[in-house]
Amino acid sequence: MNNDYVKIFSGTFIIVQLVVDRLDSVGITAIVKDESESARMAGFGSSFQGFQELYVSKEELEHAVPIVEAVKGELEA
């Protein structure tokens, strides 16, 4: 992955999509990396079905981290 992006979260498809929606609502574009889907499309299996990683640009990192932390806090409550 490009060095201009930083991984800020990893988790299940549903939680990652929640974070992506929150980031998108404030204008932050996130990139989702799904190794299991890539493996499936290439004809291989993966032991981490539905596990995704979320990346944002370094310029948006400062604004993205509090949003990720807020979502994590909501899930723990």
Short mmCIF file of C-alpha atoms in Angstrom, two decimals:
data_model
loop_
_atom_site.label_atom_id
_atom_site.label_comp_id
_atom_site.label_asym_id
_atom_site.label_seq_id
_atom_site.Cartn_x
_atom_site.Cartn_y
_atom_site.Cartn_z
CA MET A 1 0.00 0.00 0.00
CA ASN A 2 1.09 3.55 -0.69
CA ASN A 3 3.13 5.16 2.12
CA ASP A 4 0.71 8.09 2.14
CA TYR A 5 -1.89 5.91 3.90
CA VAL A 6 -2.01 4.64 7.47
CA LYS A 7 -4.00 1.73 8.89
CA ILE A 8 -6.35 3.09 11.55
CA PHE A 9 -8.69 0.18 12.20
CA SER A 10 -9.26 -3.49 11.53
CA GLY A 11 -12.33 -5.56 12.25
CA THR A 12 -15.39 -7.23 10.81
CA PHE A 13 -17.12 -6.07 7.66
CA ILE A 14 -20.07 -4.55 9.56
CA ILE A 15 -17.98 -2.51 11.98
CA VAL A 16 -15.60 -1.35 9.26
CA GLN A 17 -18.58 -0.19 7.18
CA LEU A 18 -19.91 1.75 10.18
CA VAL A 19 -16.56 3.52 10.55
CA VAL A 20 -16.39 4.18 6.79
CA ASP A 21 -19.87 5.74 6.88
CA ARG A 22 -18.92 8.00 9.79
CA LEU A 23 -15.69 9.07 8.10
CA ASP A 24 -17.50 9.67 4.83
CA SER A 25 -20.07 11.87 6.57
CA VAL A 26 -17.31 14.34 7.46
CA GLY A 27 -15.59 14.15 4.09
CA ILE A 28 -12.81 11.68 4.92
CA THR A 29 -12.18 9.10 2.22
CA ALA A 30 -11.10 5.72 3.58
CA ILE A 31 -9.68 2.71 1.79
CA VAL A 32 -10.85 -0.75 2.83
CA LYS A 33 -8.50 -3.68 2.36
CA ASP A 34 -10.11 -7.13 2.44
CA GLU A 35 -7.54 -9.92 2.15
CA SER A 36 -10.19 -12.67 2.28
CA GLU A 37 -12.07 -11.20 -0.68
CA SER A 38 -8.85 -10.79 -2.64
CA ALA A 39 -7.91 -14.40 -1.89
CA ARG A 40 -11.36 -15.63 -2.86
CA MET A 41 -11.25 -13.82 -6.17
CA ALA A 42 -7.82 -15.31 -6.87
CA GLY A 43 -9.12 -18.82 -6.14
CA PHE A 44 -7.58 -19.23 -2.72
CA GLY A 45 -9.17 -19.53 0.69
CA SER A 46 -8.63 -17.40 3.75
CA SER A 47 -9.00 -18.17 7.43
CA PHE A 48 -10.09 -14.60 8.24
CA GLN A 49 -13.42 -14.35 6.45
CA GLY A 50 -15.01 -10.91 6.76
CA PHE A 51 -11.94 -9.33 8.39
CA GLN A 52 -11.00 -5.97 6.88
CA GLU A 53 -8.45 -3.22 7.39
CA LEU A 54 -9.21 0.47 7.11
CA TYR A 55 -6.70 3.04 5.86
CA VAL A 56 -6.80 6.84 5.61
CA SER A 57 -4.34 9.34 4.18
CA LYS A 58 -1.79 10.81 6.54
CA GLU A 59 -3.32 14.25 5.96
CA GLU A 60 -6.70 13.06 7.28
CA LEU A 61 -5.33 10.94 10.13
CA GLU A 62 -5.69 13.60 12.83
CA HIS A 63 -9.41 13.98 12.08
CA ALA A 64 -10.08 10.27 11.48
CA VAL A 65 -8.70 8.84 14.73
CA PRO A 66 -11.28 10.52 17.04
CA ILE A 67 -14.08 9.16 14.85
CA VAL A 68 -12.68 5.63 15.03
CA GLU A 69 -12.28 5.95 18.80
CA ALA A 70 -15.88 7.17 19.14
CA VAL A 71 -17.21 4.17 17.21
CA LYS A 72 -15.10 1.79 19.31
CA GLY A 73 -16.44 3.44 22.46
CA GLU A 74 -20.03 3.05 21.28
CA LEU A 75 -19.46 -0.65 20.65
CA GLU A 76 -17.99 -1.20 24.10
CA ALA A 77 -20.90 0.48 25.89
#
